[in-house]
Amino acid sequence: IICIYFLAEVVPHWDSLVSDHIKPGVTTHECLLNYALYLLVCGVHQYAFYYSCSLGPTGAVTAGVNKCVQTALLFFISHWLFCGVASSQCLSELKVIGAVGVCAGVLLYGYFG
């Protein structure tokens, strides 16, 4: 299904979806190198996540707690980096409440879990 989508939607609109967003002066070699680096980082991240899940009876809980903290921090980092570009990335009252709730839950689990 992904291949069909890629061939039907991405390839015909390659310039508007990809090429137009590349900074002038960046070579194809640089793009491919950055993409390979990105794939490597994603692979290491996935390996670390699944490794932490295999650490015994509390491994899955530890991995879940780490994901919660990552998600909470993402709200604040997205606001800092992208609020000026996309208003959907700005902090809202619900996002702050959610992040505080997650952090409180992580702290409670750490002290009493």
Short mmCIF file of N, CA and C in Angstrom, two decimals:
data_model
loop_
_atom_site.label_atom_id
_atom_site.label_comp_id
_atom_site.label_asym_id
_atom_site.label_seq_id
_atom_site.Cartn_x
_atom_site.Cartn_y
_atom_site.Cartn_z
N ILE A 1 0.84 -1.19 0.00
CA ILE A 1 0.00 0.00 0.00
C ILE A 1 0.88 1.25 0.00
N ILE A 2 1.96 1.21 0.76
CA ILE A 2 2.85 2.37 0.80
C ILE A 2 3.47 2.62 -0.57
N CYS A 3 3.85 1.56 -1.26
CA CYS A 3 4.44 1.71 -2.60
C CYS A 3 3.43 2.32 -3.57
N ILE A 4 2.18 1.88 -3.49
CA ILE A 4 1.14 2.43 -4.37
C ILE A 4 0.94 3.92 -4.09
N TYR A 5 0.88 4.29 -2.81
CA TYR A 5 0.74 5.69 -2.46
C TYR A 5 1.94 6.50 -2.96
N PHE A 6 3.13 5.96 -2.74
CA PHE A 6 4.34 6.67 -3.16
C PHE A 6 4.34 6.89 -4.67
N LEU A 7 3.99 5.85 -5.43
CA LEU A 7 3.99 5.97 -6.89
C LEU A 7 2.86 6.85 -7.40
N ALA A 8 1.71 6.81 -6.74
CA ALA A 8 0.55 7.57 -7.22
C ALA A 8 0.54 9.02 -6.76
N GLU A 9 1.10 9.30 -5.59
CA GLU A 9 0.99 10.64 -5.02
C GLU A 9 2.32 11.37 -4.91
N VAL A 10 3.34 10.71 -4.43
CA VAL A 10 4.61 11.40 -4.16
C VAL A 10 5.40 11.63 -5.44
N VAL A 11 5.57 10.60 -6.24
CA VAL A 11 6.38 10.74 -7.46
C VAL A 11 5.84 11.83 -8.38
N PRO A 12 4.54 11.87 -8.67
CA PRO A 12 4.05 12.95 -9.56
C PRO A 12 4.21 14.36 -8.98
N HIS A 13 4.24 14.48 -7.65
CA HIS A 13 4.35 15.79 -7.01
C HIS A 13 5.71 15.95 -6.31
N TRP A 14 6.72 15.29 -6.82
CA TRP A 14 8.04 15.27 -6.19
C TRP A 14 8.60 16.68 -5.94
N ASP A 15 8.49 17.54 -6.94
CA ASP A 15 9.05 18.89 -6.80
C ASP A 15 8.39 19.66 -5.65
N SER A 16 7.07 19.67 -5.61
CA SER A 16 6.38 20.46 -4.58
C SER A 16 6.50 19.83 -3.19
N LEU A 17 6.61 18.49 -3.13
CA LEU A 17 6.70 17.83 -1.83
C LEU A 17 8.13 17.71 -1.30
N VAL A 18 9.12 17.63 -2.21
CA VAL A 18 10.49 17.36 -1.76
C VAL A 18 11.46 18.42 -2.25
N SER A 19 11.65 18.50 -3.54
CA SER A 19 12.71 19.34 -4.11
C SER A 19 12.59 20.81 -3.74
N ASP A 20 11.38 21.34 -3.71
CA ASP A 20 11.21 22.76 -3.41
C ASP A 20 11.58 23.12 -1.97
N HIS A 21 11.66 22.11 -1.09
CA HIS A 21 11.95 22.36 0.32
C HIS A 21 13.42 22.17 0.67
N ILE A 22 14.24 21.83 -0.30
CA ILE A 22 15.67 21.67 -0.07
C ILE A 22 16.36 23.01 -0.28
N LYS A 23 17.21 23.37 0.66
CA LYS A 23 17.90 24.66 0.58
C LYS A 23 18.78 24.71 -0.67
N PRO A 24 18.87 25.87 -1.29
CA PRO A 24 19.75 26.00 -2.46
C PRO A 24 21.20 25.68 -2.09
N GLY A 25 21.89 25.00 -2.98
CA GLY A 25 23.29 24.66 -2.76
C GLY A 25 23.51 23.32 -2.10
N VAL A 26 22.45 22.67 -1.60
CA VAL A 26 22.60 21.36 -0.98
C VAL A 26 22.62 20.31 -2.10
N THR A 27 23.62 19.46 -2.05
CA THR A 27 23.78 18.45 -3.11
C THR A 27 22.97 17.20 -2.80
N THR A 28 22.78 16.39 -3.82
CA THR A 28 22.09 15.11 -3.66
C THR A 28 22.88 14.23 -2.70
N HIS A 29 24.19 14.28 -2.81
CA HIS A 29 25.04 13.49 -1.92
C HIS A 29 24.79 13.86 -0.45
N GLU A 30 24.69 15.15 -0.15
CA GLU A 30 24.42 15.60 1.21
C GLU A 30 23.05 15.13 1.69
N CYS A 31 22.07 15.18 0.81
CA CYS A 31 20.73 14.72 1.18
C CYS A 31 20.74 13.23 1.51
N LEU A 32 21.39 12.44 0.67
CA LEU A 32 21.45 11.01 0.90
C LEU A 32 22.24 10.68 2.17
N LEU A 33 23.32 11.40 2.41
CA LEU A 33 24.10 11.19 3.62
C LEU A 33 23.28 11.52 4.87
N ASN A 34 22.57 12.63 4.84
CA ASN A 34 21.72 13.00 5.98
C ASN A 34 20.60 11.99 6.19
N TYR A 35 20.04 11.47 5.11
CA TYR A 35 18.97 10.48 5.23
C TYR A 35 19.52 9.18 5.82
N ALA A 36 20.71 8.78 5.38
CA ALA A 36 21.34 7.57 5.93
C ALA A 36 21.62 7.75 7.42
N LEU A 37 22.09 8.92 7.81
CA LEU A 37 22.34 9.21 9.22
C LEU A 37 21.03 9.17 10.02
N TYR A 38 19.98 9.72 9.45
CA TYR A 38 18.67 9.71 10.09
C TYR A 38 18.19 8.26 10.30
N LEU A 39 18.35 7.42 9.28
CA LEU A 39 17.95 6.02 9.40
C LEU A 39 18.76 5.31 10.49
N LEU A 40 20.04 5.61 10.57
CA LEU A 40 20.88 5.01 11.61
C LEU A 40 20.41 5.42 13.00
N VAL A 41 20.15 6.70 13.18
CA VAL A 41 19.70 7.19 14.49
C VAL A 41 18.35 6.57 14.86
N CYS A 42 17.45 6.47 13.90
CA CYS A 42 16.14 5.85 14.17
C CYS A 42 16.32 4.37 14.54
N GLY A 43 17.22 3.69 13.85
CA GLY A 43 17.47 2.28 14.15
C GLY A 43 18.03 2.09 15.55
N VAL A 44 18.98 2.92 15.94
CA VAL A 44 19.55 2.84 17.30
C VAL A 44 18.47 3.13 18.34
N HIS A 45 17.63 4.11 18.05
CA HIS A 45 16.55 4.46 18.97
C HIS A 45 15.59 3.28 19.15
N GLN A 46 15.18 2.67 18.06
CA GLN A 46 14.28 1.52 18.14
C GLN A 46 14.93 0.35 18.87
N TYR A 47 16.20 0.10 18.58
CA TYR A 47 16.91 -0.99 19.26
C TYR A 47 16.94 -0.73 20.76
N ALA A 48 17.25 0.49 21.16
CA ALA A 48 17.31 0.82 22.58
C ALA A 48 15.95 0.65 23.25
N PHE A 49 14.88 1.03 22.55
CA PHE A 49 13.54 0.88 23.11
C PHE A 49 13.21 -0.59 23.33
N TYR A 50 13.42 -1.42 22.31
CA TYR A 50 13.10 -2.83 22.45
C TYR A 50 14.04 -3.54 23.42
N TYR A 51 15.27 -3.07 23.51
CA TYR A 51 16.19 -3.63 24.50
C TYR A 51 15.68 -3.34 25.91
N SER A 52 15.22 -2.11 26.14
CA SER A 52 14.72 -1.77 27.46
C SER A 52 13.46 -2.56 27.81
N CYS A 53 12.70 -2.95 26.79
CA CYS A 53 11.50 -3.77 27.04
C CYS A 53 11.87 -5.19 27.46
N SER A 54 13.07 -5.62 27.13
CA SER A 54 13.47 -6.99 27.43
C SER A 54 14.24 -7.12 28.74
N LEU A 55 14.22 -6.10 29.57
CA LEU A 55 15.01 -6.10 30.79
C LEU A 55 14.30 -6.74 31.98
N GLY A 56 13.46 -7.69 31.74
CA GLY A 56 12.80 -8.38 32.83
C GLY A 56 11.40 -7.86 33.08
N PRO A 57 10.87 -8.16 34.26
CA PRO A 57 9.47 -7.83 34.54
C PRO A 57 9.16 -6.34 34.56
N THR A 58 10.14 -5.50 34.82
CA THR A 58 9.86 -4.06 34.85
C THR A 58 10.34 -3.34 33.60
N GLY A 59 10.89 -4.08 32.64
CA GLY A 59 11.42 -3.46 31.43
C GLY A 59 10.37 -2.72 30.62
N ALA A 60 9.21 -3.34 30.45
CA ALA A 60 8.15 -2.70 29.66
C ALA A 60 7.64 -1.44 30.35
N VAL A 61 7.55 -1.48 31.68
CA VAL A 61 7.10 -0.30 32.42
C VAL A 61 8.12 0.82 32.28
N THR A 62 9.40 0.48 32.39
CA THR A 62 10.45 1.47 32.24
C THR A 62 10.40 2.10 30.85
N ALA A 63 10.22 1.28 29.83
CA ALA A 63 10.13 1.80 28.47
C ALA A 63 8.91 2.70 28.32
N GLY A 64 7.79 2.33 28.92
CA GLY A 64 6.59 3.16 28.88
C GLY A 64 6.78 4.49 29.58
N VAL A 65 7.44 4.47 30.72
CA VAL A 65 7.72 5.71 31.45
C VAL A 65 8.61 6.62 30.61
N ASN A 66 9.64 6.04 29.98
CA ASN A 66 10.52 6.84 29.13
C ASN A 66 9.76 7.47 27.97
N LYS A 67 8.85 6.73 27.36
CA LYS A 67 8.04 7.27 26.27
C LYS A 67 7.15 8.41 26.76
N CYS A 68 6.60 8.28 27.96
CA CYS A 68 5.76 9.34 28.51
C CYS A 68 6.56 10.62 28.72
N VAL A 69 7.75 10.48 29.27
CA VAL A 69 8.59 11.65 29.51
C VAL A 69 8.98 12.29 28.18
N GLN A 70 9.31 11.47 27.18
CA GLN A 70 9.65 12.01 25.86
C GLN A 70 8.49 12.81 25.28
N THR A 71 7.28 12.27 25.40
CA THR A 71 6.11 12.94 24.86
C THR A 71 5.84 14.26 25.57
N ALA A 72 5.97 14.26 26.90
CA ALA A 72 5.75 15.50 27.65
C ALA A 72 6.78 16.56 27.26
N LEU A 73 8.03 16.17 27.14
CA LEU A 73 9.07 17.13 26.75
C LEU A 73 8.85 17.62 25.32
N LEU A 74 8.30 16.78 24.48
CA LEU A 74 8.07 17.17 23.09
C LEU A 74 7.12 18.36 22.98
N PHE A 75 6.14 18.45 23.87
CA PHE A 75 5.24 19.60 23.86
C PHE A 75 6.01 20.90 24.02
N PHE A 76 6.93 20.92 24.98
CA PHE A 76 7.68 22.14 25.26
C PHE A 76 8.71 22.44 24.18
N ILE A 77 9.38 21.41 23.70
CA ILE A 77 10.38 21.63 22.65
C ILE A 77 9.71 22.08 21.35
N SER A 78 8.56 21.49 21.02
CA SER A 78 7.84 21.91 19.82
C SER A 78 7.40 23.36 19.92
N HIS A 79 6.95 23.76 21.09
CA HIS A 79 6.56 25.16 21.29
C HIS A 79 7.76 26.07 21.06
N TRP A 80 8.87 25.73 21.64
CA TRP A 80 10.07 26.55 21.54
C TRP A 80 10.58 26.65 20.11
N LEU A 81 10.56 25.53 19.37
CA LEU A 81 11.12 25.51 18.02
C LEU A 81 10.14 25.95 16.93
N PHE A 82 8.84 25.62 17.08
CA PHE A 82 7.92 25.76 15.95
C PHE A 82 6.70 26.63 16.19
N CYS A 83 6.54 27.20 17.35
CA CYS A 83 5.34 28.01 17.62
C CYS A 83 5.24 29.19 16.68
N GLY A 84 6.36 29.80 16.34
CA GLY A 84 6.35 30.94 15.44
C GLY A 84 6.00 30.58 14.01
N VAL A 85 6.12 29.31 13.66
CA VAL A 85 5.86 28.85 12.30
C VAL A 85 4.46 28.27 12.16
N ALA A 86 4.05 27.46 13.13
CA ALA A 86 2.74 26.79 13.08
C ALA A 86 2.06 26.96 14.43
N SER A 87 0.92 27.61 14.45
CA SER A 87 0.23 27.88 15.71
C SER A 87 -0.21 26.59 16.41
N SER A 88 -0.38 25.51 15.66
CA SER A 88 -0.77 24.24 16.27
C SER A 88 0.32 23.69 17.20
N GLN A 89 1.54 24.19 17.06
CA GLN A 89 2.65 23.72 17.89
C GLN A 89 2.81 24.53 19.17
N CYS A 90 2.03 25.59 19.31
CA CYS A 90 2.13 26.42 20.51
C CYS A 90 1.51 25.70 21.71
N LEU A 91 2.05 26.00 22.89
CA LEU A 91 1.52 25.40 24.11
C LEU A 91 0.09 25.89 24.35
N SER A 92 -0.73 24.98 24.79
CA SER A 92 -2.08 25.33 25.21
C SER A 92 -2.25 24.89 26.65
N GLU A 93 -3.32 25.30 27.25
CA GLU A 93 -3.57 24.92 28.64
C GLU A 93 -3.65 23.40 28.79
N LEU A 94 -4.32 22.74 27.84
CA LEU A 94 -4.45 21.28 27.91
C LEU A 94 -3.11 20.58 27.74
N LYS A 95 -2.24 21.11 26.87
CA LYS A 95 -0.92 20.50 26.68
C LYS A 95 -0.08 20.61 27.95
N VAL A 96 -0.15 21.75 28.60
CA VAL A 96 0.61 21.94 29.84
C VAL A 96 0.05 21.02 30.93
N ILE A 97 -1.26 20.94 31.06
CA ILE A 97 -1.87 20.06 32.05
C ILE A 97 -1.48 18.61 31.78
N GLY A 98 -1.50 18.21 30.51
CA GLY A 98 -1.10 16.85 30.16
C GLY A 98 0.35 16.56 30.50
N ALA A 99 1.23 17.50 30.17
CA ALA A 99 2.65 17.31 30.46
C ALA A 99 2.90 17.25 31.96
N VAL A 100 2.25 18.13 32.72
CA VAL A 100 2.41 18.12 34.18
C VAL A 100 1.86 16.81 34.76
N GLY A 101 0.74 16.35 34.23
CA GLY A 101 0.17 15.08 34.69
C GLY A 101 1.09 13.91 34.43
N VAL A 102 1.69 13.88 33.24
CA VAL A 102 2.63 12.81 32.91
C VAL A 102 3.84 12.86 33.83
N CYS A 103 4.41 14.04 34.02
CA CYS A 103 5.59 14.18 34.89
C CYS A 103 5.25 13.80 36.33
N ALA A 104 4.08 14.19 36.79
CA ALA A 104 3.67 13.82 38.15
C ALA A 104 3.51 12.31 38.26
N GLY A 105 2.93 11.70 37.25
CA GLY A 105 2.78 10.25 37.26
C GLY A 105 4.12 9.53 37.26
N VAL A 106 5.07 10.05 36.50
CA VAL A 106 6.40 9.46 36.46
C VAL A 106 7.08 9.59 37.82
N LEU A 107 6.96 10.76 38.45
CA LEU A 107 7.55 10.95 39.77
C LEU A 107 6.90 10.04 40.81
N LEU A 108 5.57 9.93 40.78
CA LEU A 108 4.88 9.04 41.71
C LEU A 108 5.32 7.60 41.49
N TYR A 109 5.43 7.19 40.25
CA TYR A 109 5.88 5.83 39.97
C TYR A 109 7.32 5.63 40.46
N GLY A 110 8.17 6.62 40.27
CA GLY A 110 9.55 6.52 40.69
C GLY A 110 9.70 6.39 42.20
N TYR A 111 8.87 7.12 42.94
CA TYR A 111 8.99 7.11 44.40
C TYR A 111 8.22 5.98 45.06
N PHE A 112 7.06 5.65 44.49
CA PHE A 112 6.20 4.67 45.15
C PHE A 112 5.98 3.39 44.37
N GLY A 113 6.50 3.33 43.13
CA GLY A 113 6.25 2.17 42.26
C GLY A 113 7.18 1.10 42.56
#
